[in-house]
Tab-separated table of C-alpha atoms in Angstrom:
chain	number	residue	atom	x	y	z
A	898	MET	CA	99.628	107.293	91.262
A	899	ILE	CA	98.707	110.577	89.563
A	900	PHE	CA	102.008	112.012	90.777
A	901	ILE	CA	103.998	108.969	89.623
A	902	HIS	CA	102.452	108.908	86.161
A	903	SER	CA	102.858	112.653	85.663
A	904	VAL	CA	106.632	112.372	86.075
A	905	ILE	CA	106.959	109.861	83.191
A	906	PHE	CA	107.049	112.788	80.766
A	907	TYR	CA	109.799	114.593	82.720
A	908	PRO	CA	112.628	112.007	82.745
A	909	SER	CA	115.414	114.585	83.015
A	910	SER	CA	114.519	115.656	86.570
A	911	LYS	CA	116.591	113.537	88.965
A	912	ILE	CA	114.750	114.888	92.016
A	913	LEU	CA	111.340	113.936	90.610
A	914	LYS	CA	112.620	110.505	89.539
A	915	THR	CA	113.955	109.858	93.058
A	916	ILE	CA	110.682	110.910	94.689
A	917	VAL	CA	108.739	108.743	92.223
A	918	ASP	CA	110.919	105.734	92.969
A	919	LEU	CA	110.381	106.191	96.707
A	920	SER	CA	106.629	106.433	96.016
A	921	GLN	CA	106.481	103.045	94.280
A	922	PHE	CA	105.076	101.462	97.460
A	923	VAL	CA	101.568	102.694	96.547
A	924	VAL	CA	100.596	99.481	94.706
A	925	VAL	CA	101.656	97.432	97.732
A	926	ALA	CA	99.491	99.689	99.896
A	927	PHE	CA	96.618	99.406	97.400
A	928	ILE	CA	96.716	95.593	97.434
A	929	PHE	CA	97.180	95.499	101.218
A	930	CYS	CA	94.079	97.661	101.760
A	931	SER	CA	92.037	95.522	99.363
A	932	ALA	CA	93.080	92.286	101.108
A	933	TYR	CA	92.676	93.831	104.574
A	934	LEU	CA	89.074	94.804	103.803
A	935	PHE	CA	88.413	91.411	102.244
A	936	TYR	CA	89.511	89.475	105.335
A	937	GLN	CA	87.492	91.787	107.559
A	938	LYS	CA	84.287	91.842	105.489
A	939	GLU	CA	84.315	88.408	103.832
A	940	SER	CA	85.441	86.274	106.772
A	941	ASP	CA	82.158	84.332	106.587
A	942	LEU	CA	82.242	83.880	102.779
A	943	LYS	CA	80.613	80.548	101.932
A	944	VAL	CA	81.331	78.386	98.894
A	945	GLY	CA	77.695	78.781	97.850
A	946	ASN	CA	78.086	82.580	97.820
A	947	SER	CA	81.331	82.506	95.851
A	948	LEU	CA	79.679	82.778	92.441
A	949	VAL	CA	77.850	85.941	93.514
A	950	TYR	CA	81.123	87.334	94.892
A	951	PHE	CA	83.043	86.533	91.671
A	952	ARG	CA	80.324	88.041	89.487
A	953	LYS	CA	80.372	91.285	91.464
A	954	ARG	CA	84.160	91.494	91.584
A	955	PHE	CA	84.727	90.724	87.913
A	956	SER	CA	82.002	93.113	86.755
A	957	ARG	CA	83.424	95.887	88.948
A	958	LEU	CA	86.901	95.311	87.537
A	959	LEU	CA	86.154	94.598	83.879
A	960	LEU	CA	83.173	96.819	83.036
A	961	PRO	CA	84.950	100.106	83.922
A	962	TYR	CA	88.035	98.925	82.037
A	963	TYR	CA	86.196	98.255	78.777
A	964	ILE	CA	84.132	101.437	79.127
A	965	PHE	CA	87.389	103.336	79.598
A	966	LEU	CA	89.186	101.735	76.608
A	967	PRO	CA	87.658	103.831	73.774
A	968	PHE	CA	88.534	107.010	75.690
A	969	LEU	CA	92.088	105.737	76.279
A	970	ILE	CA	92.540	104.882	72.600
A	971	GLY	CA	91.235	108.346	71.668
A	972	SER	CA	93.601	110.105	74.077
A	973	LEU	CA	96.573	107.993	72.935
A	974	TRP	CA	95.747	108.807	69.302
A	975	PHE	CA	95.594	112.499	70.177
A	976	SER	CA	98.942	112.265	71.976
A	977	ASP	CA	100.815	110.067	69.471
A	978	LYS	CA	99.043	108.604	66.431
A	979	LYS	CA	101.905	106.159	65.804
A	980	LEU	CA	100.973	104.198	68.945
A	981	ILE	CA	97.597	103.086	67.606
A	982	THR	CA	98.161	99.864	65.679
A	983	THR	CA	96.091	96.685	65.340
A	984	ASN	CA	98.457	94.784	67.642
A	985	PHE	CA	98.362	97.585	70.196
A	986	ILE	CA	94.543	97.635	70.291
A	987	PHE	CA	94.454	93.816	70.492
A	988	SER	CA	96.842	93.928	73.469
A	989	LEU	CA	94.582	96.501	75.129
A	990	LEU	CA	91.482	94.375	74.585
A	991	THR	CA	93.129	91.203	75.906
A	992	MET	CA	95.318	92.919	78.555
A	993	SER	CA	98.279	91.000	77.149
A	994	PHE	CA	101.071	93.573	76.977
A	995	PRO	CA	104.389	91.805	77.758
A	996	TYR	CA	105.645	94.992	79.430
A	997	PRO	CA	104.203	97.194	82.188
A	998	PHE	CA	101.274	99.133	80.776
A	999	TRP	CA	98.145	100.524	82.424
A	1000	ASP	CA	96.357	97.179	82.219
A	1001	TRP	CA	98.688	95.217	84.519
A	1002	LEU	CA	97.025	96.465	87.708
A	1003	ILE	CA	93.617	95.244	86.511
A	1004	VAL	CA	95.168	91.867	85.665
A	1005	ILE	CA	96.643	91.438	89.148
A	1006	PHE	CA	93.330	92.328	90.797
A	1007	LEU	CA	91.552	89.783	88.591
A	1008	PHE	CA	93.989	87.153	89.865
A	1009	LEU	CA	93.552	88.302	93.465
A	1010	SER	CA	89.757	88.210	93.138
A	1011	ILE	CA	90.072	84.453	92.577
A	1012	LEU	CA	92.964	83.767	94.940
A	1013	MET	CA	91.739	85.625	98.037
A	1014	PRO	CA	88.543	83.528	98.363
A	1015	LEU	CA	90.729	80.466	97.752
A	1016	THR	CA	92.930	81.428	100.723
A	1017	MET	CA	89.776	81.814	102.838
A	1018	PHE	CA	88.708	78.312	101.857
A	1019	LEU	CA	92.177	76.923	102.653
A	1020	LEU	CA	92.177	78.697	106.020
A	1021	LYS	CA	88.945	76.986	107.007
A	1022	LYS	CA	89.614	73.533	105.565
A	1023	TYR	CA	93.313	73.013	104.810
A	1024	ARG	CA	95.594	75.088	107.025
A	1025	LEU	CA	98.694	73.212	105.852
A	1026	LEU	CA	97.975	74.126	102.220
A	1027	PHE	CA	97.404	77.740	103.272
A	1028	SER	CA	100.816	77.777	104.986
A	1029	THR	CA	102.428	76.119	101.959
A	1030	PHE	CA	100.887	78.669	99.615
A	1031	SER	CA	102.136	81.568	101.760
A	1032	PHE	CA	105.614	80.019	101.949
A	1033	LEU	CA	105.795	79.589	98.157
A	1034	SER	CA	104.655	83.157	97.676
A	1035	VAL	CA	107.445	84.547	99.858
A	1036	LEU	CA	109.958	82.130	98.329
A	1037	SER	CA	109.096	83.316	94.807
A	1038	SER	CA	109.772	86.928	95.827
A	1039	ILE	CA	113.204	85.878	97.154
A	1040	ILE	CA	114.049	83.979	93.953
A	1041	LEU	CA	113.155	87.084	91.960
A	1042	LEU	CA	116.031	88.899	93.668
A	1043	PHE	CA	118.409	86.685	91.692
A	1044	TYR	CA	116.428	85.911	88.550
A	1045	ARG	CA	114.239	88.139	86.410
A	1046	PRO	CA	111.943	86.189	84.048
A	1047	GLN	CA	112.403	86.737	80.326
A	1048	PHE	CA	108.780	85.863	79.522
A	1049	ASN	CA	105.566	87.847	80.093
A	1050	PHE	CA	105.730	88.831	83.775
A	1051	LYS	CA	101.920	88.800	84.056
A	1052	LEU	CA	101.935	84.984	83.965
A	1053	ILE	CA	103.634	84.729	87.365
A	1054	MET	CA	103.231	88.106	89.055
A	1055	TRP	CA	100.269	86.933	91.143
A	1056	LEU	CA	102.483	84.596	93.201
A	1057	PRO	CA	104.860	87.163	94.777
A	1058	TRP	CA	102.036	89.719	95.084
A	1059	MET	CA	100.173	87.191	97.229
A	1060	SER	CA	102.785	87.869	99.937
A	1061	VAL	CA	101.037	91.209	100.500
A	1062	VAL	CA	97.686	89.420	100.787
A	1063	PHE	CA	99.055	86.984	103.367
A	1064	TYR	CA	100.555	89.860	105.349
A	1065	ALA	CA	97.161	91.605	105.308
A	1066	TRP	CA	95.552	88.439	106.697
A	1067	PHE	CA	98.262	88.269	109.390
A	1068	PHE	CA	97.597	91.929	110.190
A	1069	VAL	CA	93.827	91.394	110.546
A	1070	GLU	CA	94.401	88.374	112.784
A	1071	ASN	CA	96.852	90.083	115.135
A	1072	LYS	CA	96.285	93.859	115.109
A	1073	ASN	CA	94.152	93.857	118.272
A	1074	LYS	CA	96.196	91.319	120.220
A	1075	LYS	CA	98.714	92.287	122.867
A	1076	HIS	CA	101.582	89.954	122.007
A	1077	TYR	CA	103.310	92.539	119.760
A	1078	LEU	CA	103.451	90.296	116.687
A	1079	ILE	CA	102.767	93.261	114.408
A	1080	GLU	CA	105.674	95.184	115.938
A	1081	ILE	CA	107.965	92.147	115.666
A	1082	SER	CA	106.941	91.553	112.039
A	1083	PHE	CA	107.737	95.206	111.256
A	1084	PHE	CA	111.333	94.794	112.427
A	1085	ILE	CA	111.605	91.496	110.545
A	1086	LEU	CA	110.454	93.319	107.394
A	1087	LEU	CA	113.043	96.015	108.070
A	1088	ALA	CA	115.797	93.402	108.373
A	1089	ILE	CA	114.614	91.669	105.177
A	1090	PHE	CA	114.618	94.986	103.316
A	1091	VAL	CA	118.179	95.838	104.394
A	1092	LEU	CA	119.407	92.325	103.559
A	1093	SER	CA	117.747	92.341	100.124
A	1094	LEU	CA	119.115	95.847	99.462
A	1095	PHE	CA	122.672	94.653	100.103
A	1096	THR	CA	122.022	91.518	98.025
A	1097	LEU	CA	120.989	93.581	95.010
A	1098	TRP	CA	123.956	95.892	95.539
A	1099	TYR	CA	126.371	92.929	95.767
A	1100	LEU	CA	124.905	91.406	92.581
A	1101	ASN	CA	125.260	94.787	90.869
A	1102	ASN	CA	121.525	94.803	90.126
A	1103	SER	CA	119.316	97.865	89.946
A	1104	LEU	CA	118.175	99.364	93.251
A	1105	LEU	CA	115.300	101.222	91.602
A	1106	HIS	CA	111.922	99.966	92.764
A	1107	PHE	CA	110.457	100.212	89.276
A	1108	ASP	CA	113.080	97.701	88.074
A	1109	ASN	CA	112.206	95.326	90.924
A	1110	LYS	CA	108.442	95.570	90.613
A	1111	PHE	CA	107.481	93.585	87.477
A	1112	PRO	CA	107.123	91.025	89.000
A	1113	PRO	CA	107.935	92.203	92.537
A	1114	ASN	CA	110.809	90.750	94.526
A	1115	ILE	CA	111.305	90.734	98.288
A	1116	PHE	CA	113.218	94.040	98.140
A	1117	HIS	CA	110.255	95.917	96.675
A	1118	LEU	CA	107.599	94.089	98.720
A	1119	SER	CA	109.334	94.527	102.083
A	1120	TYR	CA	109.854	98.239	101.376
A	1121	GLY	CA	106.190	98.640	100.479
A	1122	LEU	CA	104.963	96.731	103.523
A	1123	ILE	CA	107.198	98.718	105.867
A	1124	LEU	CA	105.748	102.026	104.665
A	1125	THR	CA	102.210	100.608	104.524
A	1126	THR	CA	102.498	99.443	108.149
A	1127	LEU	CA	103.835	102.831	109.246
A	1128	LEU	CA	100.998	104.644	107.461
A	1129	PHE	CA	98.414	102.286	108.953
A	1130	VAL	CA	99.706	102.927	112.487
A	1131	PHE	CA	99.952	106.679	111.818
A	1132	PHE	CA	96.332	106.954	110.653
A	1133	GLN	CA	95.214	104.849	113.624
A	1134	LYS	CA	97.023	107.072	116.138
A	1135	PHE	CA	96.569	110.550	114.687
A	1136	GLN	CA	93.588	112.456	113.391
A	1137	LEU	CA	94.285	114.525	110.295
A	1138	PRO	CA	92.808	117.985	109.695
A	1139	ARG	CA	89.336	117.738	108.195
A	1140	ALA	CA	90.351	119.158	104.790
A	1141	ILE	CA	93.137	116.586	104.347
A	1142	SER	CA	90.976	113.765	105.689
A	1143	SER	CA	88.129	114.637	103.301
A	1144	THR	CA	90.507	114.790	100.327
A	1145	LEU	CA	92.045	111.417	101.155
A	1146	SER	CA	88.578	109.947	101.703
A	1147	PHE	CA	87.433	111.225	98.290
A	1148	PHE	CA	90.394	109.683	96.447
A	1149	SER	CA	90.097	106.460	98.447
A	1150	LYS	CA	86.388	106.057	97.765
A	1151	HIS	CA	86.785	106.708	94.032
A	1152	SER	CA	90.284	105.288	93.572
A	1153	TYR	CA	89.390	102.864	90.779
A	1154	SER	CA	87.552	105.395	88.611
A	1155	VAL	CA	90.194	108.052	89.343
A	1156	TYR	CA	92.817	105.567	88.120
A	1157	PHE	CA	91.113	105.310	84.723
A	1158	ILE	CA	90.165	108.981	84.447
A	1159	HIS	CA	93.649	110.321	85.131
A	1160	ILE	CA	95.222	107.969	82.544
A	1161	VAL	CA	92.845	109.147	79.812
A	1162	LEU	CA	93.387	112.789	80.756
A	1163	LEU	CA	97.138	112.265	81.011
A	1164	TYR	CA	97.505	111.598	77.282
A	1165	PHE	CA	94.989	114.267	76.282
A	1166	ILE	CA	96.972	116.834	78.290
A	1167	VAL	CA	100.260	115.611	76.788
A	1168	GLY	CA	98.770	115.980	73.296
A	1169	PHE	CA	97.358	119.411	74.145
A	1170	PHE	CA	100.685	120.762	75.409
A	1171	LYS	CA	102.511	119.246	72.419
A	1172	LEU	CA	100.137	121.083	70.103
A	1173	PHE	CA	99.970	124.477	71.808
A	1174	TYR	CA	103.197	124.550	73.873
A	1175	PRO	CA	105.741	122.522	71.865
A	1176	SER	CA	108.616	123.837	73.975
A	1177	GLY	CA	107.029	122.210	77.027
A	1178	VAL	CA	105.605	123.432	80.324
A	1179	PRO	CA	106.992	123.125	83.862
A	1180	TRP	CA	106.107	119.879	85.634
A	1181	VAL	CA	104.201	121.784	88.348
A	1182	VAL	CA	101.844	123.189	85.706
A	1183	PHE	CA	101.414	119.782	84.066
A	1184	PHE	CA	100.742	118.084	87.408
A	1185	GLY	CA	98.328	120.801	88.540
A	1186	VAL	CA	96.321	120.571	85.320
A	1187	LEU	CA	96.214	116.770	85.563
A	1188	VAL	CA	95.051	116.752	89.191
A	1189	GLY	CA	92.518	119.527	88.650
A	1190	THR	CA	90.942	118.009	85.539
A	1191	THR	CA	90.878	114.564	87.165
A	1192	ILE	CA	88.970	115.852	90.206
A	1193	ILE	CA	86.540	117.854	88.050
A	1194	THR	CA	85.907	114.871	85.747
A	1195	GLN	CA	85.392	112.532	88.698
A	1196	MET	CA	82.893	114.926	90.321
A	1197	LEU	CA	81.039	115.355	87.023
A	1198	SER	CA	80.837	111.573	86.601
A	1199	ILE	CA	79.435	111.220	90.135
A	1200	TYR	CA	76.800	113.862	89.381
A	1201	LEU	CA	75.965	112.258	86.014
A	1202	PHE	CA	75.497	108.763	87.457
A	1203	SER	CA	73.422	110.052	90.364
A	1204	ALA	CA	71.226	111.978	87.901
A	1205	LEU	CA	70.785	108.847	85.770
A	1206	LYS	CA	69.772	106.858	88.863
A	1207	ARG	CA	67.207	109.469	89.864
A	1208	GLY	CA	65.736	109.479	86.384
A	1209	PRO	CA	63.759	112.361	84.796
A	1210	THR	CA	62.380	114.986	87.164
A	1211	ILE	CA	59.518	116.099	84.917
């Protein structure tokens, strides 16, 4: 995501824009991993424990967001003072932007925090309703190939995104079985992707993933699930060098805080380069500064919180 967001300020580079568009599967992978872990860890979630689960999930999602907001507003003001209006701040506080802004990912995870336990309940008690829900989810993503809603996409985006959740459940259920359902589903996804690609082309609609992501249609979701499946199999089969593995583990473990930190730093860095280098800097420099400062800030925050937990040493 750091790479994707860094390219926003370099719209003239066709190569970077193409790479960014091909990288748009990361949210699908993010949601898949979250659902995959949920169905593995919370398979015995009881109704009586649901309130504890919801409290933990909502506090983990909302508290960092509202702690991060003042820093985001400060960095946006530093980057472009015209952005900071009463309506803009209200939209930040209520996560109600009608267009894709940084808050939409938090909104979808709030929805999923409610819906994933619901699917667990349906699995145990009402299998037919579970199947109906999954069917409607996939159907909505197909409809979105032909129709893009004119109202706030956040009101309905949870439904097509649930297709990723259902696929994660299917993956957990079948990954260790020997009837090759995972392999078959991969080729079905591939066929769906090709068919949806030609459908969009025939309708003269955009083939950019960003344009098919808010809310996601079957073209974007199938592409994301194909690459997510390939990456899952790759990491299962091959062991990466320790340096790469440790780096990926670091970003995975702290992905949520890194998400917030890099957004705040993004606008501070934009404002800094506007002030001191008005002619602009190469993207490589911008990206390197963003990645470096994000890692340093994340490590400092880890040290700070661990020091606060330990308390005074005197």
